[in-house]
Amino acid sequence: VDGQSPSYISSELHRFKRDIDEAERKKELRDVKYMQQVMALLSQADADMALETSRKQYMELRRAISRSHENFTTHKPYSHFKCPLTGKVMSDPVLISGGYTYEREAIEREIARGGLRDPITGQVLQDYLLTPNHALYFTINLWRQQNYVVRILKSKIKLETRLDSEQLRALADLSELCKESVNDKKWIIFESLLPLILEALKPEDIERRALCFSVLLAVVKDSN
């Protein structure tokens, strides 16, 4: 499996799953055992490649931020990142026939309530087709990821101070980041924060202990 792309490995996994099901149906037990072993190897290779891809992505973002953000500043969202209906940054932006972009769930709810007009312009909608706004989605995602990297780097600096107040702020932000980010919690591992988090754990401080365990549990679950 060396040198194969994640998409290739994924397609092979699907193929082997079908072959295993077919072999089980035909009671070809030796083939089933062999294919299960191959599938286990492919699954591990797929997971390893996904982890390496995530690591490379993090390091690329980290290098770019280290060059351009002298003070590791997080950026507020641009107004067009926010859904006009909810006022929140969109996670699944879609275009409607009127030409404006909304959060999918919000505009679907509006249409289900009988909304026949574009909420912004008031014009009657020509159709209810929702087209994914891929360009905006990727722009928002990059903004989120850059901010996550900055927050991780700032948290590392605070943890390294060994000051109680700074460490508590860092742990609180890391805990919040783990709740916000479904896919990027392993970045905390890539930045070698786990030893610092364990070092900051003080049994007599209930709040600090809860934050440490919250981050550690989230990272471990994500890694599995």
Coordinates of C-alpha atoms in Angstrom, one line a residue:
V1 CA 0.0 0.0 0.0
D2 CA 3.0 2.3 0.1
G3 CA 2.7 5.3 -2.2
Q4 CA -1.0 4.9 -2.8
S5 CA -3.4 7.8 -2.4
P6 CA -6.1 7.9 0.3
S7 CA -8.8 7.7 -2.4
Y8 CA -7.3 4.6 -3.9
I9 CA -7.1 2.9 -0.5
S10 CA -10.7 3.8 0.2
S11 CA -11.9 2.3 -3.0
E12 CA -10.0 -0.9 -2.3
L13 CA -11.5 -1.0 1.1
H14 CA -15.0 -0.9 -0.4
R15 CA -14.1 -3.5 -2.9
F16 CA -12.8 -5.9 -0.3
K17 CA -15.9 -5.3 1.9
R18 CA -18.1 -6.4 -1.0
D19 CA -15.8 -9.5 -1.7
I20 CA -15.9 -10.5 2.0
D21 CA -19.7 -10.3 2.0
E22 CA -19.9 -12.4 -1.1
A23 CA -17.4 -15.0 0.3
E24 CA -19.4 -15.2 3.5
R25 CA -22.6 -15.7 1.5
K26 CA -20.9 -18.6 -0.3
K27 CA -19.4 -20.0 2.9
E28 CA -15.8 -19.6 1.5
L29 CA -14.3 -19.3 5.0
R30 CA -10.6 -19.4 4.0
D31 CA -11.2 -16.5 1.5
V32 CA -13.1 -14.6 4.2
K33 CA -10.2 -14.9 6.7
Y34 CA -7.6 -13.9 4.1
M35 CA -9.6 -10.9 2.9
Q36 CA -10.3 -9.7 6.4
Q37 CA -6.6 -9.7 7.1
V38 CA -6.0 -7.7 3.9
M39 CA -8.8 -5.3 4.8
A40 CA -7.3 -4.7 8.3
L41 CA -4.0 -3.8 6.7
L42 CA -5.7 -1.4 4.2
S43 CA -7.7 0.2 7.0
Q44 CA -4.6 0.8 9.0
A45 CA -2.9 2.3 5.9
D46 CA -5.9 4.5 5.3
A47 CA -5.9 5.8 8.9
D48 CA -2.1 6.4 8.8
M49 CA -2.3 8.3 5.5
A50 CA -5.2 10.4 6.8
L51 CA -3.2 11.3 10.0
E52 CA -0.1 12.2 7.9
T53 CA -2.2 14.4 5.6
S54 CA -3.6 16.2 8.7
R55 CA -0.2 16.6 10.1
K56 CA 1.1 18.1 6.8
Q57 CA -1.9 20.5 6.6
Y58 CA -1.2 21.7 10.2
M59 CA 2.5 22.3 9.6
E60 CA 1.8 24.2 6.4
L61 CA -0.7 26.4 8.2
R62 CA 1.7 26.8 11.1
R63 CA 4.6 27.9 8.9
A64 CA 2.4 30.4 7.0
I65 CA 1.1 31.9 10.3
S66 CA 4.5 32.1 11.9
R67 CA 5.7 34.1 8.9
S68 CA 2.8 36.5 8.8
H69 CA 1.4 36.8 12.3
E70 CA 4.0 38.3 14.5
N71 CA 1.6 38.5 17.5
F72 CA -0.4 35.4 16.6
T73 CA -3.6 37.4 16.1
T74 CA -7.0 35.7 15.5
H75 CA -9.2 37.3 12.9
K76 CA -12.9 38.1 13.3
P77 CA -15.2 36.7 10.6
Y78 CA -16.1 38.8 7.6
S79 CA -19.7 39.9 7.4
H80 CA -20.4 37.7 4.3
F81 CA -19.3 34.6 6.4
K82 CA -22.4 35.0 8.4
C83 CA -25.9 33.8 7.5
P84 CA -28.4 36.7 7.0
L85 CA -31.0 34.7 8.9
T86 CA -29.0 33.5 11.9
G87 CA -26.2 36.0 12.2
K88 CA -23.8 33.1 12.7
V89 CA -20.8 32.0 10.7
M90 CA -22.0 29.4 8.1
S91 CA -20.9 25.8 8.1
D92 CA -22.9 24.7 5.0
P93 CA -23.5 27.8 2.8
V94 CA -25.9 27.5 -0.1
L95 CA -27.0 29.8 -2.9
I96 CA -30.7 30.3 -3.7
S97 CA -32.2 31.5 -6.9
G98 CA -32.2 35.1 -5.7
G99 CA -28.4 35.0 -5.7
Y100 CA -27.8 35.3 -2.0
T101 CA -26.1 32.7 0.3
Y102 CA -27.6 31.3 3.4
E103 CA -26.9 28.5 5.9
R104 CA -28.6 25.4 4.5
E105 CA -30.5 24.5 7.6
A106 CA -31.7 28.1 8.1
I107 CA -33.0 28.6 4.6
E108 CA -34.6 25.1 4.5
R109 CA -36.5 26.0 7.7
E110 CA -37.6 29.2 6.1
I111 CA -38.9 27.5 3.0
A112 CA -40.6 24.8 5.1
R113 CA -42.5 27.5 6.9
G114 CA -43.9 28.7 3.5
G115 CA -41.3 31.3 2.6
L116 CA -41.8 32.0 -1.1
R117 CA -39.5 35.0 -1.2
D118 CA -35.8 35.7 -0.9
P119 CA -35.4 36.9 2.8
I120 CA -33.1 39.7 1.7
T121 CA -34.6 41.1 -1.5
G122 CA -38.2 40.0 -1.0
Q123 CA -38.3 38.8 -4.5
V124 CA -40.4 35.7 -5.3
L125 CA -38.1 32.6 -5.6
Q126 CA -38.0 31.1 -9.1
D127 CA -37.3 27.7 -7.5
Y128 CA -36.2 26.1 -4.3
L129 CA -32.9 24.7 -5.6
L130 CA -30.1 25.1 -3.0
T131 CA -26.6 25.1 -4.6
P132 CA -23.6 24.6 -2.4
N133 CA -21.4 27.7 -2.3
H134 CA -18.1 25.8 -2.5
A135 CA -15.9 28.9 -2.8
L136 CA -17.3 30.5 0.3
Y137 CA -17.3 27.1 2.2
F138 CA -13.5 26.7 1.6
T139 CA -12.8 30.3 2.4
I140 CA -14.6 30.0 5.8
N141 CA -13.0 26.7 6.5
L142 CA -9.5 28.2 5.9
W143 CA -10.3 31.2 8.2
R144 CA -11.5 28.7 10.9
Q145 CA -8.4 26.6 10.6
Q146 CA -6.0 29.6 10.7
N147 CA -7.7 30.8 13.8
Y148 CA -7.5 27.3 15.4
V149 CA -3.7 27.2 14.7
V150 CA -3.2 30.6 16.2
R151 CA -5.2 29.6 19.3
I152 CA -3.2 26.4 19.7
L153 CA 0.1 28.4 19.4
K154 CA -1.0 31.0 21.9
S155 CA -2.2 28.3 24.3
K156 CA 1.3 26.7 24.1
I157 CA 3.0 29.9 25.0
K158 CA 0.6 30.4 28.0
L159 CA 1.1 26.8 29.2
E160 CA 4.9 27.2 29.0
T161 CA 4.8 30.3 31.4
R162 CA 3.9 27.9 34.3
L163 CA 1.8 30.8 35.6
D164 CA -1.5 29.6 37.1
S165 CA -3.7 32.3 35.5
E166 CA -2.1 31.9 32.1
Q167 CA -2.4 28.1 32.2
L168 CA -6.0 28.3 33.2
R169 CA -6.8 30.6 30.2
A170 CA -4.9 28.3 27.9
L171 CA -6.8 25.2 29.1
A172 CA -10.2 27.0 28.9
D173 CA -9.5 28.0 25.3
L174 CA -8.3 24.5 24.3
S175 CA -11.4 23.0 25.8
E176 CA -13.5 25.4 23.9
L177 CA -11.6 24.7 20.7
C178 CA -12.2 21.0 21.1
K179 CA -16.0 21.6 21.2
E180 CA -15.9 23.9 18.2
S181 CA -13.6 21.8 15.9
V182 CA -14.8 18.3 15.1
N183 CA -11.8 17.4 12.8
D184 CA -8.8 19.4 14.1
K185 CA -8.4 18.3 17.7
K186 CA -5.4 16.1 16.8
W187 CA -3.6 19.3 15.9
I188 CA -3.1 19.7 19.7
I189 CA -1.0 16.5 19.6
F190 CA 1.0 17.8 16.6
E191 CA 2.0 20.9 18.6
S192 CA 3.2 18.6 21.5
L193 CA 0.8 20.1 24.0
L194 CA -0.2 16.9 25.8
P195 CA 2.9 16.9 28.1
L196 CA 2.3 20.5 28.9
I197 CA -1.4 19.8 29.7
L198 CA -0.4 16.9 31.9
E199 CA 2.2 19.1 33.7
A200 CA -0.5 21.7 34.3
L201 CA -2.8 19.2 35.9
K202 CA -3.1 19.9 39.7
P203 CA -5.2 17.4 41.7
E204 CA -6.2 20.0 44.3
D205 CA -7.6 22.4 41.6
I206 CA -11.0 21.0 40.6
E207 CA -11.6 23.6 37.7
R208 CA -8.1 23.1 36.3
R209 CA -8.4 19.3 36.6
A210 CA -11.8 19.3 34.8
L211 CA -10.4 21.4 31.9
C212 CA -7.3 19.2 31.5
F213 CA -9.4 16.0 31.4
S214 CA -11.9 17.7 29.0
V215 CA -9.1 18.4 26.5
L216 CA -7.3 15.1 27.0
L217 CA -10.5 13.1 26.6
A218 CA -11.5 15.0 23.4
V219 CA -8.1 14.5 21.8
V220 CA -7.9 10.8 22.7
K221 CA -11.4 10.2 21.3
D222 CA -10.5 12.0 18.1
S223 CA -7.2 10.0 17.7
N224 CA -9.1 6.8 18.0

